[in-house]
Coordinates of C-alpha atoms in Angstrom, one line a residue:
X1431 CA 1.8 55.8 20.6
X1432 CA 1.6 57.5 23.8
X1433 CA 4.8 57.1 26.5
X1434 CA 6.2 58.7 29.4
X1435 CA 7.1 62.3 28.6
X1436 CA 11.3 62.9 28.0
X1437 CA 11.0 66.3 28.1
X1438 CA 10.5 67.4 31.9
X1439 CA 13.7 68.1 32.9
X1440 CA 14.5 69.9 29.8
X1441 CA 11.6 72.2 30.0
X1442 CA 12.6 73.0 33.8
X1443 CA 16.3 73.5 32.6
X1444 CA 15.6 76.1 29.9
X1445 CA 12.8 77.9 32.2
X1446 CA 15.6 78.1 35.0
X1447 CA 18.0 79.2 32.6
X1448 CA 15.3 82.2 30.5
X1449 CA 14.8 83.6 34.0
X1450 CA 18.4 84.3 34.8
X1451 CA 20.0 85.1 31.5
X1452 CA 19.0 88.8 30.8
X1453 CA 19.9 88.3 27.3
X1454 CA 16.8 86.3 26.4
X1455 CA 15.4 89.5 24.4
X1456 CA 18.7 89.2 21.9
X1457 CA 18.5 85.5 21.3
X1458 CA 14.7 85.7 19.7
X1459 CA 15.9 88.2 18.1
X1460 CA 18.6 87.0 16.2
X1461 CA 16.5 83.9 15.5
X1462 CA 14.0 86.1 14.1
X1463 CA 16.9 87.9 12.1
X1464 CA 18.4 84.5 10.2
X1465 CA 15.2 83.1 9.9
X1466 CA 14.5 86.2 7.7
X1467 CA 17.6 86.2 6.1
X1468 CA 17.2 82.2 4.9
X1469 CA 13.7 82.6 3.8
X1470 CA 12.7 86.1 3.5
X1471 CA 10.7 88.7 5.6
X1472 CA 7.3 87.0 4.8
X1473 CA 6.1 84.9 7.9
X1474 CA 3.4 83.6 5.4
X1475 CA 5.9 81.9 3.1
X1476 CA 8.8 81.5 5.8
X1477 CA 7.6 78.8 8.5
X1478 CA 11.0 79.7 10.2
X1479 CA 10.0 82.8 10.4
X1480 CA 6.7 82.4 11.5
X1481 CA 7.8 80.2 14.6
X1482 CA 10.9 82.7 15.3
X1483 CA 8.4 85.9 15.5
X1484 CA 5.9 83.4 17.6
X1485 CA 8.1 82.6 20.2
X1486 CA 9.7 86.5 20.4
X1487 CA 6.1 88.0 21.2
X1488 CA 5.7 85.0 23.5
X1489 CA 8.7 85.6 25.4
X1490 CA 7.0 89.6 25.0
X1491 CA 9.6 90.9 22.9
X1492 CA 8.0 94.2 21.8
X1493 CA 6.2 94.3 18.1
X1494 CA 8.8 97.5 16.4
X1495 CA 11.8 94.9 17.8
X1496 CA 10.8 92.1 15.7
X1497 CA 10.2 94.4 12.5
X1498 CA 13.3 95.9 13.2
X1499 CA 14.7 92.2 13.2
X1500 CA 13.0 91.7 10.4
X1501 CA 14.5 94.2 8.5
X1502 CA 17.8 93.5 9.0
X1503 CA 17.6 89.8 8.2
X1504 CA 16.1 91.2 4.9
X1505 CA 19.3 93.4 4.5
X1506 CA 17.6 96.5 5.7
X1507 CA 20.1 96.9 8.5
X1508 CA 23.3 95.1 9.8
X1509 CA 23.5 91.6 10.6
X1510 CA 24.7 90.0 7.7
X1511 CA 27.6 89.3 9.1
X1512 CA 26.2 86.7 11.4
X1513 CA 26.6 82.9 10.8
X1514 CA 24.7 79.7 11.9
X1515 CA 26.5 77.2 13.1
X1516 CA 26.2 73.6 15.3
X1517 CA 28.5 72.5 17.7
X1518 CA 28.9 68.9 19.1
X1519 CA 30.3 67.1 22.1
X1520 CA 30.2 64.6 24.7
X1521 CA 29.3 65.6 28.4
X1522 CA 29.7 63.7 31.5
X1523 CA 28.1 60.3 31.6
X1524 CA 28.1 59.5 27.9
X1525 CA 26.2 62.6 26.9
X1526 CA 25.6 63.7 23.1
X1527 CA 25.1 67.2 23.0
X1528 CA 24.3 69.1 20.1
X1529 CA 25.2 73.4 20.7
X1530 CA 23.6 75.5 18.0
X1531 CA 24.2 79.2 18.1
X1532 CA 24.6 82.7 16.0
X1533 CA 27.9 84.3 15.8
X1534 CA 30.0 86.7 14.3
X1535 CA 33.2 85.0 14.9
X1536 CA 33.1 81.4 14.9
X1537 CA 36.5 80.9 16.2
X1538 CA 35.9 83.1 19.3
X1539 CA 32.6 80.9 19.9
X1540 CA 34.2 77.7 19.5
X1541 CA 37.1 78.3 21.8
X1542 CA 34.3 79.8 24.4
X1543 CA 32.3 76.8 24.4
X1544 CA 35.3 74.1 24.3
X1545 CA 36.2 75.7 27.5
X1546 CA 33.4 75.7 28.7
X1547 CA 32.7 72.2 27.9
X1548 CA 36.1 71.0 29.4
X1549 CA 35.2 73.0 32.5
X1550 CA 32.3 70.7 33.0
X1551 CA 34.3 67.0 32.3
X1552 CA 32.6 67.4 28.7
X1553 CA 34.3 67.9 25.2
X1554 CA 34.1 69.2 21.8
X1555 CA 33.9 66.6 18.8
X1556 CA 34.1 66.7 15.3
X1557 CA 30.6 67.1 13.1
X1558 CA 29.0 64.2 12.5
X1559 CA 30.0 62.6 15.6
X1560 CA 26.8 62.7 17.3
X1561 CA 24.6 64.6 15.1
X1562 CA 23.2 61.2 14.0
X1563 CA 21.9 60.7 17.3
X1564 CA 19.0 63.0 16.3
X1565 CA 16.2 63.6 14.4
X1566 CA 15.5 67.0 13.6
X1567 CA 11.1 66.7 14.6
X1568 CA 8.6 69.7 15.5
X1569 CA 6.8 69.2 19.7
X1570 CA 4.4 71.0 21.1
X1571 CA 3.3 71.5 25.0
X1572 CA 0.4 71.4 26.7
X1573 CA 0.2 72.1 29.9
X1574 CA -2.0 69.7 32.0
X1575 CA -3.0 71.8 34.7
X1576 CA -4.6 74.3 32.1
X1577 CA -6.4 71.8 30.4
X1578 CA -7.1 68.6 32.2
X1579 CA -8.0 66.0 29.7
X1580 CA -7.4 62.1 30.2
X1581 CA -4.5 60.9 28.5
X1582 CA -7.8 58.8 25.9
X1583 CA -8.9 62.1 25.2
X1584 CA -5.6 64.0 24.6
X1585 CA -4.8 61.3 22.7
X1586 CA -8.2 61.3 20.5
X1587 CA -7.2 65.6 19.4
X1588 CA -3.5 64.2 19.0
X1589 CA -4.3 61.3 16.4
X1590 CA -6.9 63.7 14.9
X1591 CA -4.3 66.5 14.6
X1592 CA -2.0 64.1 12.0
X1593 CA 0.6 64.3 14.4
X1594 CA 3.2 61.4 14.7
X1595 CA 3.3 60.7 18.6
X1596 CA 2.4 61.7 22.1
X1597 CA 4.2 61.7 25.9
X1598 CA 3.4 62.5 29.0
X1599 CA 4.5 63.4 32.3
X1600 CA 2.6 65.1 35.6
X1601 CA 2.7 68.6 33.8
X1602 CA 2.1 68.1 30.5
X1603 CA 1.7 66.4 26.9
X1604 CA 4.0 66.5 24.8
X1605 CA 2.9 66.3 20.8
X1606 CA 5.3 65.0 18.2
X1607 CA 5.4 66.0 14.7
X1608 CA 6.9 66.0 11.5
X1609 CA 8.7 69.2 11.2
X1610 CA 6.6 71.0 8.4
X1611 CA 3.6 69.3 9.9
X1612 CA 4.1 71.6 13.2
X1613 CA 1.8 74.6 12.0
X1614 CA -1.1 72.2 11.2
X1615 CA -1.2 70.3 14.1
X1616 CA -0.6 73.2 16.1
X1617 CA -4.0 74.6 14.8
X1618 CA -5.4 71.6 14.7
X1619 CA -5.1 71.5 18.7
X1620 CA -6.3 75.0 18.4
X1621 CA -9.5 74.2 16.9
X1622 CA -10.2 71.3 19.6
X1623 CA -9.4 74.5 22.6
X1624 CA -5.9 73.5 22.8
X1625 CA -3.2 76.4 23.1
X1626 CA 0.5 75.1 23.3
X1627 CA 2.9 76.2 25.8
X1628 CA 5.8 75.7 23.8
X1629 CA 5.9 75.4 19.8
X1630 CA 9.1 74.6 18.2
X1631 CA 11.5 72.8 15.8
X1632 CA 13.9 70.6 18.0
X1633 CA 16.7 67.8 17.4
X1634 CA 14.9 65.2 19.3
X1635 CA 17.4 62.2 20.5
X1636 CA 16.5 58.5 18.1
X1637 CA 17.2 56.9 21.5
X1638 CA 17.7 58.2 25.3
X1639 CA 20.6 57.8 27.9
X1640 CA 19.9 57.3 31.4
X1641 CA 22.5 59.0 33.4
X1642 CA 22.3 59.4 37.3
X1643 CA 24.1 60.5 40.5
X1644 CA 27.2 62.9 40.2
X1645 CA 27.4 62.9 36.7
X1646 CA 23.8 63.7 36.0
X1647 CA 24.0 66.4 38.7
X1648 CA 27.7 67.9 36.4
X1649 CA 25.7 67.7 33.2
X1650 CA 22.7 69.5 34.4
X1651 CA 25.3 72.1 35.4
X1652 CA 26.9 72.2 31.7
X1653 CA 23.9 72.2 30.1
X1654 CA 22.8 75.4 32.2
X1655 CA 26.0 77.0 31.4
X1656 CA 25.9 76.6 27.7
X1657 CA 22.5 77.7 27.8
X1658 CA 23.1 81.0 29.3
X1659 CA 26.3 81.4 26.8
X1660 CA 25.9 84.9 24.4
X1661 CA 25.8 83.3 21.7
X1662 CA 23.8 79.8 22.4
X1663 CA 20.1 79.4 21.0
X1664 CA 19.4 75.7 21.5
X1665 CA 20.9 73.1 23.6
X1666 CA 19.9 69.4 22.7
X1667 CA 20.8 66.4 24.7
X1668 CA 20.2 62.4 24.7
X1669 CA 19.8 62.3 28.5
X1670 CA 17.0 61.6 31.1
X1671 CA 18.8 63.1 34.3
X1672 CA 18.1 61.4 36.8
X1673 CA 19.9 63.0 39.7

């Protein structure tokens, strides 16, 4: 069950990314927006909405800006106009990449991110391309430093939990779930004196791609830059970069 974590060098990508990108405040935001807007203003009966408005107040988005939020996925406000969408392509090395991001004008997105894409020897494919190289699965983090547990004991809460898997690395666990078994295991860690780092839905790659050298150091730079785009709220990839 347990394995070496996958997830290092994404964690340190996004963290490197969130602290340059002043825009971070606008992208919880509008996650907490659509999720409203799919499921409805209450958190209780919206798990979308639940995790959206967690991970705004963690990233201290201020309470009035997630009601507001609220409000206007609930058509209290403007925002309607705003679409969900997933892009995918191919980066350097092999790469699948999966781009999903909010937008008003999907043309003016798509062309933004196909240049962007070609800047950084990637491109833009048709859906269902690579989309099948992932499975849509809820993870959690722990960081180890916090809480310094074996890997027998981690393991112990993890199995416990109902969870589905475990991996590590020098930083942290990383706890694998079903999607709508997130919110339990999540308190189930709780309840052992476990608080997660990071709590989310993510397309998780069936199978990884090692990539290395040059081409690993390009894609780390396109997957920085799509980060960082306006309109980008998730960036997955099927790579271990190695550089």
């Amino acid at each position: 069950m347990a394995g070496h974590s996958k997830w290092a060098n994404i964690k340190r990508r996004k963290a490197k990314v969130d602290a340059q990108k002043g825009n971070l405040f606008s992208k919880l935001l509008r996650e907490v927006m659509v999720a409203a807007r799919q499921g409805g203003g209450n958190p209780e009966a919206n798990f979308r909405l639940k995790l959206a408005m967690q991970k705004a107040r963690d990233g201290n988005v201020p309470g009035d800006g997630i009601a507001r939020a609220i409000r206007k996925g609930t058509g209290e406000g403007e925002g309607a106009g705003i679409d969900e969408v997933t892009y995918e392509a191919y980066g350097p090395g092999g790469a699948a990449i999966l781009v999903e991001a909010f937008t008003d004008n999907r043309n003016r997105t798509a062309g933004e991110l196909r240049y962007l894409l070609t800047r950084h020897g990637g491109s833009m494919v048709e859906a269902g391309s690579v989309s099948w190289m992932f499975k849509r699965r809820g993870f959690l983090q722990v960081d180890r430093k916090k809480y310094p547990l074996s890997e027998d004991a981690m393991l112990a809460l993890v199995l416990e939990s109902g969870a589905e898997d475990m991996e590590t690395d020098e930083e942290s666990f990383t706890v694998l779930t079903a999607p709508d078994g997130l919110v339990a295991v999540e308190h189930s860690l709780e309840r052992g004196g476990l608080r997660a780092e990071t709590s989310e839905i993510a397309m998780v790659p069936v199978t990884y791609l090692q990539v290395t050298g040059e081409p690993a150091a390009i894609l780390l730079r396109l997957l920085e830059v799509l980060d960082g785009h306006d309109d980008v709220q998730k960036v997955h990839c099927n790579v271990m970069l190695q550089p």
